[in-house]
Short mmCIF file of C-alpha atoms in Angstrom, two decimals:
data_model
loop_
_atom_site.label_atom_id
_atom_site.label_comp_id
_atom_site.label_asym_id
_atom_site.label_seq_id
_atom_site.Cartn_x
_atom_site.Cartn_y
_atom_site.Cartn_z
CA MET A 14 -18.00 34.14 -8.74
CA ASP A 15 -16.79 30.59 -8.99
CA SER A 16 -14.90 29.76 -12.07
CA VAL A 17 -16.18 26.23 -12.47
CA VAL A 18 -19.11 24.50 -10.69
CA VAL A 19 -19.75 20.83 -11.42
CA ASN A 20 -22.91 19.19 -9.99
CA HIS A 21 -23.45 15.47 -10.09
CA ILE A 22 -22.35 14.91 -13.57
CA VAL A 23 -22.81 11.51 -15.17
CA LYS A 24 -21.53 10.60 -18.64
CA THR A 25 -21.67 7.15 -20.30
CA TYR A 26 -20.42 5.95 -23.71
CA GLY A 27 -22.48 2.85 -24.48
CA ASP A 28 -21.78 0.46 -21.67
CA VAL A 29 -18.86 2.37 -20.27
CA ARG A 30 -19.42 4.83 -17.38
CA ALA A 31 -16.87 7.51 -18.08
CA LEU A 32 -18.04 9.72 -15.29
CA THR A 33 -20.09 8.75 -12.20
CA ASP A 34 -21.59 11.55 -10.15
CA ILE A 35 -18.78 14.14 -10.23
CA SER A 36 -19.09 17.30 -8.20
CA LEU A 37 -16.49 19.96 -7.61
CA THR A 38 -15.96 23.71 -7.49
CA VAL A 39 -13.03 25.85 -8.73
CA GLU A 40 -12.89 29.29 -7.28
CA ALA A 41 -11.60 32.37 -9.16
CA GLY A 42 -7.81 32.59 -8.64
CA GLU A 43 -7.66 28.95 -7.54
CA LEU A 44 -5.39 26.29 -8.96
CA PHE A 45 -7.34 22.97 -8.86
CA GLY A 46 -5.76 19.75 -9.78
CA LEU A 47 -7.51 16.53 -11.07
CA ILE A 48 -5.05 13.79 -10.20
CA GLY A 49 -5.49 10.50 -11.90
CA PRO A 50 -4.11 8.08 -14.45
CA ASP A 51 -5.21 7.49 -18.02
CA GLY A 52 -8.81 6.31 -18.13
CA ALA A 53 -9.86 8.13 -14.98
CA GLY A 54 -12.39 10.30 -16.93
CA LYS A 55 -10.39 13.54 -16.74
CA THR A 56 -10.63 14.29 -20.45
CA THR A 57 -14.39 13.63 -20.56
CA LEU A 58 -14.86 16.22 -17.80
CA PHE A 59 -12.81 18.79 -19.80
CA ARG A 60 -14.79 18.12 -22.90
CA ILE A 61 -18.08 18.73 -21.00
CA LEU A 62 -16.70 21.98 -19.40
CA THR A 63 -15.54 23.26 -22.81
CA THR A 64 -19.03 22.52 -24.28
CA LEU A 65 -17.77 19.90 -26.66
CA LEU A 66 -19.79 17.12 -25.07
CA LEU A 67 -23.13 17.10 -23.19
CA PRO A 68 -23.41 15.20 -19.84
CA ASP A 69 -26.12 12.55 -19.54
CA SER A 70 -27.25 14.05 -16.31
CA GLY A 71 -26.11 16.71 -13.84
CA SER A 72 -25.13 20.21 -14.56
CA ALA A 73 -22.03 22.49 -14.86
CA LEU A 74 -21.43 26.20 -14.78
CA VAL A 75 -18.29 27.81 -16.20
CA CYS A 76 -17.89 31.54 -15.36
CA GLY A 77 -21.49 31.25 -14.14
CA LEU A 78 -22.76 30.13 -17.48
CA ASP A 79 -24.50 26.84 -18.13
CA VAL A 80 -22.47 24.35 -20.30
CA ALA A 81 -25.66 23.11 -22.06
CA LYS A 82 -27.37 26.48 -22.86
CA ASP A 83 -24.58 29.12 -22.92
CA TRP A 84 -22.06 27.19 -24.88
CA ARG A 85 -21.45 29.98 -27.40
CA GLU A 86 -20.51 32.46 -24.69
CA ILE A 87 -18.48 29.89 -22.68
CA ARG A 88 -16.25 29.30 -25.68
CA THR A 89 -15.16 32.90 -25.68
CA ARG A 90 -14.38 32.89 -21.94
CA VAL A 91 -12.27 29.78 -21.45
CA GLY A 92 -8.81 29.02 -22.47
CA TYR A 93 -8.39 25.27 -23.31
CA MET A 94 -5.34 23.13 -23.71
CA PRO A 95 -6.39 19.70 -24.89
CA GLY A 96 -4.30 16.71 -23.95
CA ARG A 97 -3.18 16.04 -27.45
CA PHE A 98 -1.05 18.79 -29.03
CA SER A 99 -3.58 20.68 -31.12
CA LEU A 100 -1.83 23.60 -32.73
CA TYR A 101 -1.11 23.73 -36.39
CA GLN A 102 2.05 21.84 -36.92
CA ASP A 103 2.88 23.48 -40.24
CA LEU A 104 2.37 27.06 -39.01
CA SER A 105 5.21 28.81 -37.26
CA VAL A 106 5.16 29.77 -33.59
CA GLU A 107 4.30 33.36 -34.45
CA GLU A 108 1.62 32.27 -36.94
CA ASN A 109 -0.14 29.94 -34.56
CA LEU A 110 -0.30 32.76 -31.93
CA SER A 111 -1.80 35.36 -34.29
CA PHE A 112 -4.12 32.79 -35.70
CA PHE A 113 -5.66 32.06 -32.30
CA ALA A 114 -5.73 35.85 -31.63
CA THR A 115 -7.69 36.45 -34.81
CA VAL A 116 -10.22 33.62 -34.15
CA PHE A 117 -11.04 35.28 -30.80
CA ASN A 118 -11.28 38.76 -32.46
CA THR A 119 -8.36 40.26 -30.75
CA THR A 120 -4.68 40.87 -31.47
CA VAL A 121 -1.43 39.53 -29.97
CA LYS A 122 -0.47 43.18 -29.07
CA GLU A 123 -3.64 43.78 -27.15
CA ASN A 124 -3.05 40.93 -24.57
CA TYR A 125 0.70 40.62 -24.90
CA ASP A 126 1.27 41.50 -21.19
CA LEU A 127 -0.46 38.33 -20.12
CA ILE A 128 1.72 36.03 -22.18
CA ARG A 129 5.00 38.01 -22.14
CA ASP A 130 6.72 35.92 -19.38
CA ILE A 131 5.98 32.71 -21.30
CA TYR A 132 6.34 33.96 -24.84
CA VAL A 133 9.82 35.40 -24.40
CA GLN A 134 11.14 31.91 -23.73
CA ILE A 135 9.93 30.69 -27.21
CA GLU A 136 10.40 33.99 -29.09
CA PRO A 137 13.88 33.12 -30.30
CA PHE A 138 12.12 30.26 -32.31
CA LYS A 139 9.18 32.34 -33.50
CA ASN A 140 9.81 31.44 -37.12
CA ARG A 141 10.09 27.66 -36.42
CA ARG A 142 7.19 25.46 -37.37
CA ALA A 143 5.20 24.27 -34.28
CA GLY A 144 5.65 20.68 -35.41
CA LYS A 145 9.45 21.02 -35.07
CA LEU A 146 9.37 22.19 -31.42
CA SER A 147 10.30 19.91 -28.56
CA GLY A 148 7.86 18.81 -25.87
CA GLY A 149 8.48 21.66 -23.37
CA MET A 150 8.32 24.35 -26.01
CA LYS A 151 5.15 22.98 -27.56
CA GLN A 152 3.46 23.20 -24.16
CA LYS A 153 4.57 26.84 -23.75
CA LEU A 154 3.28 27.78 -27.12
CA ALA A 155 -0.06 25.95 -26.49
CA LEU A 156 -0.39 27.85 -23.20
CA CYS A 157 0.15 31.10 -24.97
CA CYS A 158 -2.43 30.30 -27.58
CA ALA A 159 -4.93 29.36 -24.80
CA LEU A 160 -4.26 32.64 -23.09
CA ILE A 161 -4.24 35.12 -25.98
CA HIS A 162 -7.85 36.12 -25.70
CA ARG A 163 -7.55 36.83 -21.93
CA PRO A 164 -9.78 33.97 -20.71
CA ASP A 165 -11.39 34.09 -17.25
CA VAL A 166 -10.85 30.37 -16.80
CA LEU A 167 -8.08 28.05 -17.93
CA LEU A 168 -8.85 24.38 -18.58
CA LEU A 169 -5.61 22.36 -18.99
CA ASP A 170 -5.85 18.68 -19.82
CA GLU A 171 -2.51 17.02 -18.89
CA PRO A 172 -0.27 19.92 -19.98
CA THR A 173 2.82 18.23 -18.47
CA THR A 174 2.49 14.67 -19.75
CA GLY A 175 5.67 13.55 -21.49
CA VAL A 176 7.44 16.78 -20.50
CA ASP A 177 10.77 16.42 -18.67
CA PRO A 178 10.98 17.33 -14.90
CA VAL A 179 12.71 20.71 -15.36
CA SER A 180 10.21 21.93 -17.95
CA ARG A 181 7.38 20.66 -15.81
CA VAL A 182 8.58 22.78 -12.85
CA GLU A 183 8.76 25.82 -15.12
CA PHE A 184 5.24 25.23 -16.38
CA TRP A 185 3.84 25.09 -12.80
CA ASP A 186 5.65 28.35 -12.01
CA MET A 187 3.79 29.97 -14.94
CA LEU A 188 0.47 28.68 -13.61
CA ASP A 189 1.24 30.16 -10.20
CA ARG A 190 1.73 33.54 -11.84
CA LEU A 191 -1.44 33.28 -13.81
CA LYS A 192 -3.74 32.44 -10.89
CA LYS A 193 -2.47 35.56 -9.11
CA GLN A 194 -4.12 37.47 -11.85
CA GLY A 195 -7.51 35.96 -10.76
CA ILE A 196 -7.74 33.30 -13.41
CA GLY A 197 -9.36 30.11 -12.08
CA ILE A 198 -7.40 27.07 -13.36
CA LEU A 199 -8.51 23.46 -13.65
CA VAL A 200 -5.59 21.27 -14.55
CA SER A 201 -5.20 17.49 -14.82
CA THR A 202 -2.07 15.40 -14.35
CA PRO A 203 -1.05 11.82 -13.92
CA TYR A 204 2.12 12.94 -11.97
CA MET A 205 1.30 12.57 -8.34
CA ASP A 206 4.23 14.87 -7.30
CA GLU A 207 2.55 17.78 -9.03
CA ALA A 208 -0.44 17.62 -6.63
CA SER A 209 1.61 19.75 -4.11
CA ARG A 210 1.62 22.62 -6.60
CA CYS A 211 -2.25 22.85 -6.42
CA ASP A 212 -4.41 24.80 -3.94
CA ARG A 213 -6.83 21.93 -3.93
CA ILE A 214 -6.97 18.55 -5.59
CA ALA A 215 -9.38 15.76 -6.40
CA LEU A 216 -8.14 12.16 -6.79
CA MET A 217 -9.83 10.65 -9.73
CA ARG A 218 -10.09 7.03 -10.80
CA ASP A 219 -12.46 4.93 -12.96
CA GLY A 220 -14.86 7.94 -13.49
CA ARG A 221 -15.16 8.78 -9.85
CA CYS A 222 -13.82 11.59 -7.70
CA PHE A 223 -12.52 10.35 -4.37
CA THR A 224 -10.95 12.62 -1.79
CA THR A 225 -11.05 16.32 -2.51
CA GLY A 226 -9.27 19.03 -0.52
CA SER A 227 -5.94 20.63 -0.12
CA PRO A 228 -2.99 18.32 -0.74
CA GLY A 229 -2.21 18.44 2.97
CA HIS A 230 -5.82 17.59 3.92
CA VAL A 231 -5.92 14.72 1.41
CA CYS A 232 -2.61 13.25 2.94
CA GLN A 233 -3.92 13.76 6.51
CA SER A 234 -7.00 11.68 5.73
CA PHE A 235 -4.78 8.62 5.03
CA GLN A 236 -5.77 6.23 7.75
CA LYS A 237 -2.64 4.10 8.08
CA LEU A 238 0.88 4.72 9.39
CA VAL A 239 3.45 4.60 6.62
CA TYR A 240 7.06 3.35 7.15
CA SER A 241 9.95 3.61 4.78
CA VAL A 242 12.10 0.45 4.51
CA ARG A 243 15.56 0.12 3.09
CA SER A 244 18.28 -2.50 2.92
CA ALA A 245 21.36 -3.26 0.82
CA ASN A 246 19.22 -5.48 -1.52
CA MET A 247 16.11 -3.50 -2.39
CA TYR A 248 14.73 -5.95 -4.92
CA LYS A 249 14.83 -8.97 -2.54
CA LEU A 250 13.65 -6.67 0.27
CA LEU A 251 10.33 -6.04 -1.59
CA ALA A 252 9.48 -9.74 -1.72
CA ASP A 253 10.64 -10.36 1.85
CA VAL A 254 8.64 -7.44 3.35
CA ARG A 255 5.58 -8.55 1.41
CA SER A 256 5.81 -12.08 2.84
CA TRP A 257 5.89 -10.83 6.39
CA PRO A 258 2.58 -11.62 8.08
CA GLY A 259 1.97 -8.05 9.38
CA THR A 260 2.38 -6.40 6.00
CA TYR A 261 -0.77 -4.84 4.55
CA ALA A 262 1.04 -3.44 1.49
CA CYS A 263 4.54 -2.68 0.40
CA TYR A 264 5.43 -0.60 -2.72
CA THR A 265 8.60 0.84 -4.23
CA PHE A 266 9.00 4.55 -3.67
CA GLY A 267 12.20 5.66 -5.36
CA ASP A 268 15.14 4.72 -2.99
CA SER A 269 12.99 3.19 -0.37
CA HIS A 270 9.86 1.03 -0.14
CA HIS A 271 6.73 2.18 1.65
CA LEU A 272 5.15 -0.21 4.06
CA THR A 273 1.69 -0.07 5.64
CA LEU A 274 0.71 -2.55 8.35
CA LYS A 275 -2.30 -4.75 9.08
CA ASP A 276 -4.19 -3.77 12.27
CA ASP A 277 -3.04 -6.85 14.07
CA ALA A 278 0.58 -6.69 12.87
CA PRO A 279 3.39 -7.78 15.27
CA ASN A 280 5.69 -4.90 16.27
CA LEU A 281 8.32 -3.71 13.83
CA GLU A 282 11.24 -5.30 15.79
CA ASN A 283 9.83 -8.57 14.69
CA LEU A 284 10.07 -7.40 11.02
CA GLU A 285 13.64 -6.29 11.51
CA THR A 286 14.52 -9.62 12.98
CA CYS A 287 12.82 -11.40 10.15
CA LEU A 288 14.70 -9.40 7.57
CA LYS A 289 18.07 -9.95 9.26
CA GLU A 290 17.39 -13.76 9.31
CA LYS A 291 16.73 -13.55 5.60
CA GLY A 292 20.18 -12.16 5.09
CA HIS A 293 19.43 -8.40 4.79
CA THR A 294 22.04 -5.88 5.89
CA ASP A 295 21.82 -2.17 6.53
CA VAL A 296 18.10 -2.47 7.29
CA LEU A 297 16.57 0.95 7.98
CA LEU A 298 12.93 1.32 9.12
CA ASN A 299 11.48 4.82 9.69
CA PRO A 300 8.08 6.34 9.97
CA VAL A 301 7.28 8.72 7.12
CA LYS A 302 4.40 11.09 6.26
CA PRO A 303 2.13 9.66 3.64
CA GLY A 304 2.08 11.57 0.30
CA VAL A 305 -0.59 11.92 -2.37
CA GLU A 306 0.75 8.87 -4.15
CA ASP A 307 0.32 6.74 -0.99
CA CYS A 308 -3.30 8.00 -0.76
CA PHE A 309 -3.94 7.29 -4.43
CA MET A 310 -2.57 3.71 -4.26
CA GLU A 311 -4.85 3.03 -1.32
CA LEU A 312 -7.84 4.01 -3.46
CA GLY A 313 -6.69 1.28 -5.88
CA ALA A 314 -6.55 -1.31 -3.13
CA ASN A 315 -10.19 -0.65 -2.17
CA MET B 1233 30.44 -8.86 -22.14
CA HIS B 1234 29.14 -5.36 -22.75
CA VAL B 1235 25.68 -5.32 -24.44
CA ILE B 1236 26.18 -1.75 -25.58
CA GLU B 1237 29.53 -0.17 -26.28
CA THR B 1238 29.85 3.35 -27.84
CA ASP B 1239 32.92 5.42 -28.57
CA LYS B 1240 32.41 9.07 -29.46
CA LEU B 1241 29.05 8.29 -31.13
CA THR B 1242 27.82 11.37 -32.90
CA LYS B 1243 24.76 12.35 -34.98
CA ARG B 1244 24.55 15.64 -36.86
CA PHE B 1245 21.64 17.06 -38.78
CA GLY B 1246 23.06 19.83 -40.93
CA ASN B 1247 24.76 22.23 -38.50
CA PHE B 1248 22.94 20.73 -35.60
CA THR B 1249 24.73 18.14 -33.41
CA ALA B 1250 21.95 16.17 -31.80
CA VAL B 1251 24.24 13.57 -30.20
CA ASP B 1252 27.69 14.79 -29.47
CA ARG B 1253 30.48 12.17 -28.91
CA ILE B 1254 28.87 9.95 -26.40
CA SER B 1255 30.98 7.09 -24.97
CA PHE B 1256 29.53 4.54 -22.55
CA ARG B 1257 29.03 0.88 -21.88
CA VAL B 1258 26.14 -1.07 -20.61
CA GLU B 1259 26.72 -4.43 -18.95
CA SER B 1260 24.84 -7.60 -19.53
CA GLY B 1261 21.78 -7.89 -17.28
CA GLU B 1262 22.03 -4.27 -16.15
CA ILE B 1263 18.98 -2.00 -15.81
CA PHE B 1264 20.32 1.20 -17.43
CA GLY B 1265 18.34 4.50 -17.02
CA PHE B 1266 18.83 6.84 -20.02
CA LEU B 1267 17.72 10.28 -18.77
CA GLY B 1268 17.72 13.75 -20.29
CA ALA B 1269 15.50 16.84 -20.85
CA ASN B 1270 13.26 17.02 -23.90
CA GLY B 1271 15.54 17.72 -26.77
CA ALA B 1272 18.74 16.55 -25.12
CA GLY B 1273 19.26 13.87 -27.87
CA LYS B 1274 17.95 10.70 -26.16
CA THR B 1275 15.64 9.61 -28.98
CA THR B 1276 18.33 10.20 -31.67
CA ALA B 1277 20.80 8.21 -29.61
CA MET B 1278 18.32 5.38 -29.11
CA ARG B 1279 17.55 5.34 -32.85
CA MET B 1280 21.19 4.81 -33.65
CA LEU B 1281 21.50 2.01 -31.01
CA CYS B 1282 18.41 0.22 -32.41
CA GLY B 1283 19.98 0.30 -35.99
CA LEU B 1284 17.32 2.79 -37.32
CA SER B 1285 19.63 5.74 -37.91
CA VAL B 1286 23.20 5.67 -39.21
CA PRO B 1287 25.68 7.68 -36.97
CA THR B 1288 27.67 10.54 -38.43
CA SER B 1289 30.72 9.44 -36.73
CA GLY B 1290 32.09 7.37 -33.78
CA LYS B 1291 31.69 3.68 -33.00
CA ALA B 1292 29.00 1.56 -31.37
CA THR B 1293 28.09 -2.01 -31.04
CA VAL B 1294 24.88 -3.41 -29.67
CA ALA B 1295 24.62 -7.11 -28.69
CA GLY B 1296 28.01 -7.45 -30.27
CA TYR B 1297 26.87 -6.09 -33.65
CA ASP B 1298 28.25 -2.99 -35.34
CA VAL B 1299 25.65 -0.29 -35.84
CA TYR B 1300 26.99 0.63 -39.26
CA LYS B 1301 27.34 -2.82 -40.81
CA LYS B 1302 25.04 -5.13 -38.93
CA SER B 1303 21.87 -3.09 -38.26
CA GLU B 1304 19.64 -6.00 -39.45
CA GLN B 1305 21.28 -8.33 -36.87
CA ILE B 1306 20.71 -5.74 -34.20
CA LYS B 1307 17.04 -5.55 -34.89
CA LYS B 1308 16.79 -9.34 -34.44
CA HIS B 1309 18.62 -9.23 -31.11
CA ILE B 1310 16.80 -6.35 -29.38
CA GLY B 1311 13.38 -5.74 -28.17
CA TYR B 1312 11.67 -2.27 -28.30
CA MET B 1313 8.64 -0.67 -26.86
CA SER B 1314 7.53 2.87 -26.47
CA GLN B 1315 4.59 4.71 -24.83
CA LYS B 1316 3.42 5.84 -28.28
CA PHE B 1317 3.55 2.63 -30.20
CA SER B 1318 3.58 -0.88 -28.84
CA LEU B 1319 0.77 -3.17 -30.01
CA TYR B 1320 -2.04 -3.18 -32.60
CA ALA B 1321 -5.21 -1.92 -30.94
CA ASP B 1322 -7.48 -3.63 -33.50
CA LEU B 1323 -5.91 -7.09 -33.06
CA LYS B 1324 -6.82 -9.45 -30.26
CA VAL B 1325 -4.38 -10.13 -27.45
CA TRP B 1326 -3.39 -13.54 -28.80
CA GLU B 1327 -3.13 -12.15 -32.36
CA ASN B 1328 -0.63 -9.50 -31.27
CA ILE B 1329 1.46 -12.12 -29.44
CA ARG B 1330 1.38 -14.28 -32.59
CA LEU B 1331 2.24 -11.42 -34.89
CA PHE B 1332 5.27 -10.27 -32.96
CA GLY B 1333 6.40 -13.85 -32.10
CA GLY B 1334 6.18 -14.60 -35.88
CA ILE B 1335 8.13 -11.56 -36.82
CA TYR B 1336 10.83 -12.63 -34.39
CA GLY B 1337 10.90 -16.16 -35.91
CA LEU B 1338 9.54 -18.27 -33.01
CA SER B 1339 8.48 -21.75 -34.07
CA GLU B 1340 4.79 -22.73 -33.83
CA LYS B 1341 5.39 -24.93 -30.75
CA ARG B 1342 7.45 -22.28 -28.99
CA LEU B 1343 4.87 -19.61 -29.79
CA ALA B 1344 2.08 -21.75 -28.34
CA ASP B 1345 3.98 -22.34 -25.15
CA LYS B 1346 5.16 -18.66 -24.85
CA THR B 1347 1.50 -17.46 -25.39
CA ASP B 1348 0.18 -19.64 -22.52
CA GLU B 1349 3.12 -18.70 -20.23
CA LEU B 1350 2.81 -15.00 -20.92
CA LEU B 1351 -0.96 -14.80 -20.42
CA HIS B 1352 -0.58 -16.77 -17.22
CA THR B 1353 2.20 -14.56 -15.84
CA LEU B 1354 0.18 -11.34 -16.61
CA ASN B 1355 -3.08 -12.78 -15.36
CA LEU B 1356 -4.60 -12.12 -18.75
CA GLU B 1357 -5.96 -15.60 -19.43
CA ASN B 1358 -9.56 -14.34 -19.74
CA GLU B 1359 -8.51 -11.56 -22.07
CA ARG B 1360 -6.96 -13.88 -24.70
CA ASN B 1361 -9.65 -12.97 -27.24
CA ALA B 1362 -10.14 -9.30 -26.18
CA LEU B 1363 -9.06 -6.55 -28.66
CA VAL B 1364 -5.97 -4.91 -27.28
CA GLY B 1365 -7.65 -1.48 -27.78
CA SER B 1366 -10.19 -2.43 -25.11
CA LEU B 1367 -7.60 -3.05 -22.38
CA PRO B 1368 -6.67 -0.43 -19.72
CA LEU B 1369 -3.40 1.39 -20.58
CA GLY B 1370 -1.43 -0.26 -17.76
CA TRP B 1371 -2.43 -3.79 -18.94
CA LYS B 1372 -1.51 -2.87 -22.41
CA GLN B 1373 1.94 -1.68 -21.40
CA LYS B 1374 2.59 -4.78 -19.44
CA LEU B 1375 1.55 -6.91 -22.39
CA ALA B 1376 3.62 -4.75 -24.76
CA PHE B 1377 6.73 -5.29 -22.61
CA SER B 1378 6.22 -9.02 -22.40
CA VAL B 1379 5.78 -9.14 -26.24
CA ALA B 1380 8.87 -7.00 -26.70
CA ILE B 1381 10.94 -9.63 -25.00
CA ILE B 1382 9.11 -12.73 -26.28
CA HIS B 1383 12.27 -13.75 -28.32
CA GLU B 1384 14.51 -13.34 -25.26
CA PRO B 1385 16.66 -10.57 -26.79
CA ALA B 1386 20.02 -9.54 -25.34
CA ILE B 1387 18.55 -6.11 -24.62
CA VAL B 1388 15.29 -4.29 -24.58
CA PHE B 1389 14.82 -0.63 -25.20
CA LEU B 1390 11.99 1.12 -23.33
CA ASP B 1391 11.08 4.66 -24.36
CA GLU B 1392 9.03 6.20 -21.61
CA PRO B 1393 7.06 2.93 -21.01
CA THR B 1394 5.07 4.14 -18.02
CA GLY B 1395 3.80 7.59 -19.06
CA GLY B 1396 0.21 8.12 -17.82
CA VAL B 1397 0.06 4.71 -16.16
CA ASP B 1398 -1.56 4.56 -12.70
CA PRO B 1399 0.80 4.30 -9.69
CA VAL B 1400 0.14 0.66 -8.82
CA THR B 1401 0.44 -0.61 -12.35
CA ARG B 1402 3.54 1.49 -12.84
CA ARG B 1403 5.18 -0.44 -10.00
CA GLN B 1404 4.01 -3.76 -11.36
CA PHE B 1405 5.62 -2.80 -14.62
CA TRP B 1406 8.95 -2.29 -12.87
CA GLU B 1407 8.61 -5.64 -11.19
CA LEU B 1408 8.39 -7.17 -14.73
CA ILE B 1409 11.56 -5.23 -15.65
CA TYR B 1410 13.37 -6.64 -12.59
CA ASP B 1411 12.29 -10.19 -13.57
CA ALA B 1412 13.54 -9.70 -17.12
CA SER B 1413 16.81 -8.41 -15.78
CA ALA B 1414 17.20 -11.29 -13.39
CA ARG B 1415 16.81 -13.59 -16.46
CA GLY B 1416 19.72 -11.82 -18.04
CA ILE B 1417 17.95 -9.48 -20.32
CA THR B 1418 19.59 -6.02 -20.30
CA VAL B 1419 17.06 -3.18 -19.91
CA PHE B 1420 17.72 0.24 -21.39
CA ALA B 1421 14.93 2.72 -20.38
CA THR B 1422 14.05 6.36 -20.56
CA THR B 1423 11.58 7.91 -18.10
CA HIS B 1424 10.34 11.25 -16.87
CA TYR B 1425 9.44 9.72 -13.49
CA MET B 1426 12.49 10.34 -11.30
CA ASP B 1427 11.46 7.70 -8.68
CA GLU B 1428 12.01 5.18 -11.45
CA ALA B 1429 15.47 6.42 -11.98
CA GLU B 1430 16.20 5.08 -8.53
CA TYR B 1431 15.20 1.62 -9.66
CA CYS B 1432 18.00 1.54 -12.27
CA ASN B 1433 21.45 -0.04 -11.61
CA ARG B 1434 23.04 2.90 -13.32
CA VAL B 1435 21.76 6.14 -14.80
CA SER B 1436 23.14 8.51 -17.44
CA ILE B 1437 21.95 12.09 -17.90
CA MET B 1438 22.16 13.73 -21.25
CA VAL B 1439 22.48 17.52 -21.60
CA ASP B 1440 22.83 19.26 -25.00
CA GLY B 1441 23.70 15.98 -26.74
CA ARG B 1442 26.42 14.95 -24.30
CA ILE B 1443 26.39 12.49 -21.44
CA GLU B 1444 27.01 14.82 -18.48
CA ALA B 1445 26.82 12.23 -15.74
CA LEU B 1446 26.78 8.41 -15.44
CA ASP B 1447 26.80 6.33 -12.40
CA LYS B 1448 24.72 4.53 -9.75
CA PRO B 1449 21.92 6.62 -8.37
CA SER B 1450 23.47 6.60 -4.88
CA VAL B 1451 26.82 7.90 -6.19
CA LEU B 1452 25.08 10.67 -8.29
CA LYS B 1453 23.14 11.86 -5.27
CA GLU B 1454 26.36 12.06 -3.25
CA THR B 1455 28.27 13.79 -6.06
CA TYR B 1456 25.59 16.41 -6.60
CA HIS B 1457 24.74 16.79 -2.84
CA ALA B 1458 21.16 15.88 -3.69
CA GLU B 1459 18.39 14.34 -1.69
CA ASN B 1460 16.88 12.47 -4.67
CA MET B 1461 17.28 11.87 -8.37
CA ASN B 1462 14.89 14.74 -9.17
CA GLU B 1463 17.38 17.13 -7.65
CA VAL B 1464 20.34 15.60 -9.50
CA PHE B 1465 18.36 15.75 -12.75
CA ARG B 1466 17.41 19.40 -12.21
CA SER B 1467 20.83 20.61 -11.29
CA LEU B 1468 22.34 18.96 -14.48
CA ALA B 1469 19.53 19.83 -16.87
CA LYS B 1470 19.66 23.47 -15.87
CA LYS B 1471 23.12 23.65 -17.44
CA ALA B 1472 21.55 23.16 -20.94
CA THR B 1473 22.32 26.09 -23.24
CA ARG B 1474 21.10 25.01 -26.54
CA GLY B 1475 17.51 25.76 -27.60
CA GLU B 1476 15.33 22.73 -27.30
#
């Protein structure tokens, strides 16, 4: 059975269209990523799937149960990590965990095997108040609390936002282990580089889902060739590449700029000559494979 | 002149040494990336440099002012913005500019000119009377940055300014940073996006309260035999031994 099925969901707040015709499916044991910035509608979708909001139209099933009718049952079957840290700041690590176990009518002991790998990392601080934990540790505790009743589906709203790159990698490693136990996971993130950790992704922006598929498939669907451009003066290079007539778009990408061309662009030797005339040295121009971030930025352009 | 100069700057809370004898300099007009894992001590260090927290020991000057004796002068000569707090959501765009400009002591005339200039540069002329809370996050952050440097400070501190911002706006934000730096404003920024670390002139990486590495991104990549700054960061942050 599919973990999550979303059919043509629409949600508006007054004049604001938060979600426009969203459809997607998360299979059991699948790690599905919603990739998009603030304001894309990700949190609204999570709130509908956790039965905290009703859609205006369309339907959704979680563990085969209807979000509008079977809300009581769904709430016992999902583990939810809201975007905002929502544990009790003035309870200790251990107290938070046993509180959530009690709410779901179970004990920490009963489901300890599911959280062991994660909990051992924060156990040395089990008497510390949750509010005194750092970002990475808060996320680990929140994940333990979301798992303690052995849910069939995990819904994680931006679990890695504001978390440093090392803790982020650790967090995704944990999700990998959880999906192998058959848990379907829907996770949202504004970090484009995390898309590669998902089985499938949907690119979301302004309440719409654009491309859906495996990260590789999404990148293959990118229509344009992408080149990386470098020179000794990267800041000046950006303006100079943008002013070249053949440039469709040019954006910074870490230590290089990514360039896409207009259909009628002159050949690249012309660009190289142009750049040298403008005083650039050490010019390097190479084709590169587009990544999820290239694809996402193209959505913005359209 | 060095806009920031620290010598064995230290902050202890009880037995816990949050910042452990950090010594570094930031040059005028430089874009300086201040990186570190959660809990490495970045926020504590930044609070000392902004004159908000008195060090336990060591020395530091910011914009030429001593952090122990001249913290009020420091506050006048720096700008600050963070992801969490930047502008008042229930004030209009022009009201926010007026409020911060007023706090920084700009004259009426200068404020009026600055307001027009700023709205024009950011392409926000039609949003002059909009409530800041109604703007998309990316616009808000660009506005917050421009407001943070409205008084042309010697240095601006940016604490994760681009978290959650969409990829295109994130890049436009960095173009504003480059422009400010070209005008001579020093930029001191933290970020969790490692591609942004590449945009800095120099980068420091804090581990367990100490600065473990400090150099140009290209030199750091060579030193740590790394393809990119993400790998540099990970190989250093893994050395952390203290609990977060």
